[in-house]
Amino acid sequence: MGKSNKAKREKKADFTKVKLKVGKKLPKGQNLTDTSFKSKKIVIGNQLKKQDNETPVTKKKLSLKELLSHLQHFSVYVRQDGLNGLRELLTVHPELVVPSLGQILPALAGLLVDEDYQLRTDTVKLVTEINEQVTEAQIAPFFPALVTHLTCAMTHIRAAVQQSSLPFLATLLRRFPALLSASVDLLLPTLLEQISRSGGGGGARALLADPGSKLSAASWRVTVLKQLAQLLSAQPAGGGGRSAGPTRSVPVAAFCPVYRRTAAAEEAPLLAPPTGQQRRLLSEPDSWREYCDGLTQVLFQAYAEVAPDADKDGAYSLGCWGSLLSDEAAETLAAVLQVLVEILRQMRHLDATKNTTLVARFTETYCPDLRRHVFASFPFSRLVGRRKKSVPSASSSSAGPSAPPELGSDVINALVCELAASLAEDETTAHFRHSVLDYLTAYLESDRSGELDRVCRLLASLLCPAAGSGTDGDLERQLACVRAASERHQRLHPAGQGQELTHLLATLVTEPRYDRLARSEEVEDWAVRLLPSLRPGDGGSTPELLNLLRRMAAMGRHRFVSALRAQAADLLGAAAAAQGDAQWQRGVVELLFWPTDVAPDAKAAFAAFLGSEGVNEAVKRYAEEVLQEKYGQGTPVVAAA
């Protein structure tokens, strides 16, 4: 049977060729992909609105909680990345520091014992930045935790971790010395353990001697001793400040909240040690004496290792110079002297408050060592301009503020003078004080000024009559110092470093214990030389200077009163020119009260003073009262007034 017509037509249609016509568009192929699409906008409420409670994050979208968890990761790279992210977050959002202080500080303190050096260094830098943004009251609740981690790092088995702990101690000591004083009983022995070890019996100690360890290097010992000296200098005499003892019982009401207020808040620590385990090192004479004995032995051993060779007389020599110090010896000696001065300062307070004799015992015990190591070669000198440039090591550059590039001999000699002034006053130390007074006299006669402030403070102690044995030789040395100070004061501008010398003169004139020196011709000459330099607006012509000059006039010193009478006209002219300075004008009037008579030019100067428009009216009335009382009624000045 043949195919139907329908099948034939369908077959023919499948293979029919499409006829294309001119001017007509080509039809689309049946297998053409259609790329057209339709879209509609979906709107979600509050999609673009920023939430008020949105958590701050870093560029890597890490929050504070996530960053703190990274600090405890086992991988050092993750910990480093978390520390960098934390610094970024706190820099961009500083408002997070105070509210999150309780989370941030413990996490960072734990990194002090990390095995990675760079991580430990960056941690100290970040803690330093945080400390600058918080107050003492804000960080106080978390400070015991910081000290605990610090002591763990200082006693760590790895020497590198111990070295990295000192910069952390330095930043806490610089920013919060009062809070750190509560832990001084823990830190002082720890610092001593970093450079020494217990020797035989009797509390003897010896320096760490390990050639392969950086903890035995002289530079490391200097760094530790500097930190120890700064820690002691930050302590008030007697170890005051926050008490580390047990808290006191304070009666409270039944409705008292969770917290409570105490009458002596400064003595109530946040974390107190258990009763019976505390040791007040700076307030117990026996404990402080025991600690100082071990520390002093270490100090002399540390300097003996780097000091020049000692000759047969016990003095150190280097070539043809008897007291020439190298750079290493100078830095070590300066650190040793600083510690000794602070030790004696604490001992003096205990002697005054506990009725002990710690200073006398220390002087008697260690006087031979002090003579051999310090005073036998005093004054010291340095090689100038021969120091080689060197790249600072990691241990020296990371332990807080670095030492100045050139430690001058005046700094060391001033520390020796301060040490001599701190020792007990007896026949043994009389020679030390004589050498110190001779050096201070020579220093004042020179033009050196780097340690002038300290020299003036020392003279206030060394010029006291009790400082010497009371012989004529002692008095002559003290008067020579006074003459040198007077001449130096005349060469200096009163508003500059001359202020310290002014304070020294005020001390000699006003305090009764210097009565013998105050009545000497040297002090009188000093006061006479100051009269021509009194001018208003001068930083040195302070009310203090006018008061002490008035005290000199009240003492009835003839030469000074005569000089005051001769200078009265100039002083009144200067007072009249002091526009608006009523206090200075009144001080001049009070000073001129003491001459018994008046020169003719002074009467005219008084008249001009009372008629000047620049003089305060109250001062004018006061000057008229003084004039009537001293010079009588009907004088030309009163008529002119």
XYZ file of C-alpha atoms in Angstrom, residues 13-324:
312
model
C 7.873 20.456 4.280
C 10.793 19.304 6.377
C 13.204 19.610 3.505
C 11.700 22.617 1.748
C 14.264 25.360 1.067
C 13.329 28.726 2.429
C 13.103 31.276 -0.326
C 14.695 34.571 0.594
C 13.235 37.761 -0.777
C 14.986 41.030 -1.318
C 14.179 43.697 1.307
C 12.807 41.243 3.823
C 14.510 40.543 7.209
C 16.014 37.155 7.704
C 13.961 34.982 10.035
C 15.494 33.906 13.311
C 16.769 30.433 13.585
C 14.807 27.915 15.523
C 17.824 27.119 17.757
C 18.548 30.775 18.655
C 19.069 31.427 22.407
C 16.839 34.137 23.804
C 18.922 36.348 26.151
C 16.207 38.768 27.126
C 15.171 38.865 30.774
C 12.876 40.731 33.127
C 13.684 41.976 36.655
C 11.771 43.383 39.592
C 13.090 45.353 42.599
C 12.730 43.710 46.006
C 12.581 46.203 48.913
C 13.407 45.055 52.473
C 12.550 47.408 55.330
C 15.525 48.998 57.213
C 18.016 47.383 54.860
C 20.250 50.458 54.485
C 19.698 51.883 57.962
C 22.780 51.703 60.250
C 22.047 50.137 63.602
C 23.070 52.093 66.714
C 24.421 48.997 68.420
C 26.605 47.894 65.530
C 29.848 46.316 66.784
C 33.053 48.057 65.589
C 35.240 45.818 63.463
C 38.585 46.005 61.711
C 39.213 46.011 57.993
C 39.121 42.219 58.146
C 35.670 42.343 59.780
C 36.984 41.130 63.144
C 35.375 42.349 66.341
C 37.059 42.917 69.672
C 35.910 39.564 71.013
C 37.313 37.733 68.005
C 40.629 39.593 68.208
C 41.050 38.745 71.891
C 40.421 35.079 71.100
C 43.125 35.238 68.418
C 45.631 36.337 71.061
C 45.306 32.903 72.666
C 45.695 30.935 69.425
C 48.386 28.252 69.204
C 49.823 29.782 66.002
C 52.204 32.695 66.465
C 51.042 34.167 63.146
C 47.439 34.238 64.290
C 48.468 35.825 67.581
C 50.491 38.474 65.751
C 47.615 39.155 63.383
C 45.239 39.454 66.322
C 47.569 41.913 68.075
C 47.862 44.052 64.937
C 44.095 43.996 64.528
C 43.607 45.007 68.150
C 45.897 47.986 67.699
C 44.005 48.980 64.556
C 40.637 48.679 66.290
C 41.698 50.700 69.348
C 43.288 53.363 67.149
C 40.157 53.845 65.041
C 37.773 53.434 67.996
C 39.546 54.817 71.094
C 36.222 54.890 72.919
C 36.513 51.096 73.313
C 39.606 51.320 75.554
C 38.042 52.246 78.894
C 34.895 50.052 78.723
C 36.912 47.012 77.591
C 39.937 47.564 79.812
C 39.169 44.508 81.929
C 39.286 42.282 78.835
C 42.151 43.912 76.977
C 44.794 44.236 79.702
C 44.731 40.611 80.980
C 44.866 39.327 77.400
C 47.849 41.546 76.576
C 49.621 40.808 79.859
C 49.569 37.113 79.017
C 51.679 37.831 75.919
C 54.592 39.041 78.067
C 55.787 35.433 78.335
C 55.191 34.619 74.663
C 58.004 32.817 72.891
C 58.081 35.292 69.990
C 60.258 38.368 70.538
C 58.412 40.613 68.076
C 55.090 39.752 69.663
C 56.382 40.649 73.116
C 57.801 43.936 71.836
C 54.574 44.917 70.070
C 52.625 44.028 73.205
C 54.656 46.454 75.303
C 54.137 49.194 72.704
C 50.372 48.653 72.668
C 50.151 48.645 76.476
C 52.140 51.894 76.508
C 49.610 53.476 74.117
C 46.704 52.242 76.239
C 48.278 53.611 79.429
C 48.334 57.077 77.911
C 44.557 56.964 77.414
C 43.497 55.861 80.891
C 43.764 57.378 84.332
C 45.136 55.852 87.499
C 41.647 55.278 88.890
C 40.512 53.486 85.731
C 43.432 51.063 85.599
C 43.707 50.469 89.349
C 41.309 47.431 89.478
C 43.396 45.581 86.882
C 46.852 46.617 88.092
C 47.471 43.596 90.367
C 46.931 41.308 87.382
C 49.443 43.290 85.349
C 52.034 43.064 88.127
C 51.451 39.322 88.454
C 52.158 38.750 84.757
C 55.137 41.124 84.992
C 56.753 39.151 87.796
C 56.142 35.923 85.877
C 58.030 37.403 82.929
C 60.834 38.724 85.144
C 61.391 35.259 86.647
C 60.880 33.330 83.416
C 63.239 30.480 82.602
C 64.061 32.045 79.229
C 66.532 34.903 79.349
C 64.905 36.607 76.340
C 61.579 36.809 78.166
C 63.290 38.324 81.205
C 64.905 40.950 78.998
C 61.558 41.881 77.452
C 59.965 42.321 80.864
C 61.933 45.447 81.781
C 60.346 47.698 79.104
C 56.944 46.730 80.482
C 58.102 47.636 83.992
C 59.452 50.941 82.663
C 56.155 51.961 81.073
C 54.209 51.163 84.254
C 56.756 52.977 86.391
C 56.669 56.065 84.217
C 52.874 56.281 84.010
C 51.613 54.859 87.330
C 54.385 55.005 89.956
C 51.907 55.306 92.840
C 50.117 52.079 91.889
C 53.385 50.273 91.370
C 54.514 51.181 94.886
C 51.972 48.676 96.273
C 54.019 45.866 94.709
C 57.489 47.137 95.538
C 58.012 44.325 98.061
C 57.597 41.843 95.217
C 59.486 43.715 92.505
C 62.627 44.655 94.436
C 63.689 41.057 95.212
C 62.768 40.039 91.669
C 65.025 42.689 90.171
C 67.860 41.581 92.416
C 67.387 37.980 91.265
C 67.822 39.058 87.644
C 71.491 39.950 88.132
C 72.596 37.876 91.136
C 72.131 34.620 92.987
C 72.323 33.547 96.594
C 75.826 32.656 97.651
C 76.816 30.901 100.829
C 75.201 31.416 104.191
C 74.612 34.721 105.943
C 72.672 36.349 103.095
C 75.709 36.666 100.805
C 75.003 37.199 97.121
C 77.104 36.948 93.986
C 76.695 38.198 90.436
C 75.382 35.855 87.788
C 78.409 34.499 85.942
C 77.419 32.722 82.735
C 79.508 33.713 79.708
C 76.884 32.319 77.347
C 73.973 34.269 78.835
C 73.029 37.855 78.090
C 71.938 38.197 81.719
C 75.601 38.235 82.735
C 76.552 41.144 80.467
C 77.468 44.486 82.010
C 74.901 46.307 79.848
C 72.121 44.115 81.234
C 73.201 44.812 84.812
C 73.181 48.550 84.132
C 69.663 48.297 82.707
C 68.391 46.394 85.745
C 70.081 48.760 88.195
C 68.574 51.787 86.466
C 65.109 50.274 86.753
C 65.760 49.459 90.394
C 66.893 53.020 91.109
C 63.829 54.469 89.376
C 61.558 52.139 91.325
C 63.121 53.228 94.610
C 63.019 56.910 93.682
C 59.294 56.598 92.961
C 58.683 55.348 96.503
C 57.922 57.866 99.214
C 60.312 57.595 102.140
C 59.275 54.621 104.222
C 57.433 52.883 101.392
C 54.198 54.813 101.731
C 51.389 54.734 99.228
C 48.940 51.926 98.740
C 49.249 49.339 101.422
C 49.703 45.723 100.454
C 48.438 44.490 103.821
C 45.053 43.003 104.633
C 41.932 45.096 104.251
C 40.385 46.727 107.287
C 36.961 45.977 108.695
C 34.646 48.912 108.170
C 31.183 49.032 109.769
C 28.483 49.315 107.112
C 24.710 49.608 107.115
C 22.359 46.754 106.273
C 21.321 48.381 103.029
C 24.901 48.748 101.815
C 25.210 48.032 98.056
C 27.682 45.615 96.490
C 30.508 48.146 96.785
C 31.470 50.051 99.921
C 33.360 53.214 100.762
C 36.192 53.152 103.263
C 37.589 55.973 105.336
C 41.152 55.124 104.286
C 40.751 54.185 100.643
C 44.447 54.522 99.945
C 45.162 51.672 102.386
C 42.514 49.283 101.075
C 44.018 47.289 98.196
C 41.934 45.651 95.557
C 43.822 42.371 95.808
C 45.370 41.795 99.213
C 47.651 38.895 100.093
C 46.496 36.448 102.736
C 47.045 37.551 106.306
C 50.455 36.597 107.613
C 52.143 36.342 104.197
C 52.785 40.020 103.493
C 56.264 41.463 103.950
C 56.633 45.214 104.175
C 60.164 45.522 102.892
C 60.474 49.314 103.038
C 58.783 49.776 106.403
C 60.457 46.996 108.422
C 64.042 47.942 109.390
C 65.289 44.348 109.651
C 63.886 43.337 106.268
C 65.254 46.466 104.590
C 68.687 46.024 106.190
C 68.852 42.391 105.044
C 67.856 43.298 101.495
C 70.306 46.219 101.320
C 73.191 44.056 102.524
C 72.727 41.654 99.626
C 72.120 44.445 97.121
C 75.167 46.471 98.206
C 77.434 43.453 97.765
C 76.120 43.030 94.226
C 76.610 46.731 93.477
C 80.282 46.717 94.394
C 80.857 43.470 92.477
C 79.158 44.883 89.381
C 81.372 47.968 89.374
C 84.548 46.040 90.198
C 84.150 43.973 87.009
C 84.198 47.006 84.716
C 86.240 49.494 86.763
C 89.849 50.373 85.875
C 92.565 48.363 87.573
C 93.226 49.310 91.185
C 96.702 50.340 92.196
C 98.444 49.598 95.458
C 96.763 52.551 97.202
C 93.312 51.279 96.323
C 92.569 53.968 93.729
C 91.541 52.999 90.235
C 93.883 54.068 87.476
C 93.762 54.052 83.706
C 97.000 55.028 82.084
C 98.371 58.242 83.549
C 95.011 59.402 84.867
C 93.991 58.389 88.366
C 90.213 58.545 87.824
C 89.633 58.212 84.100
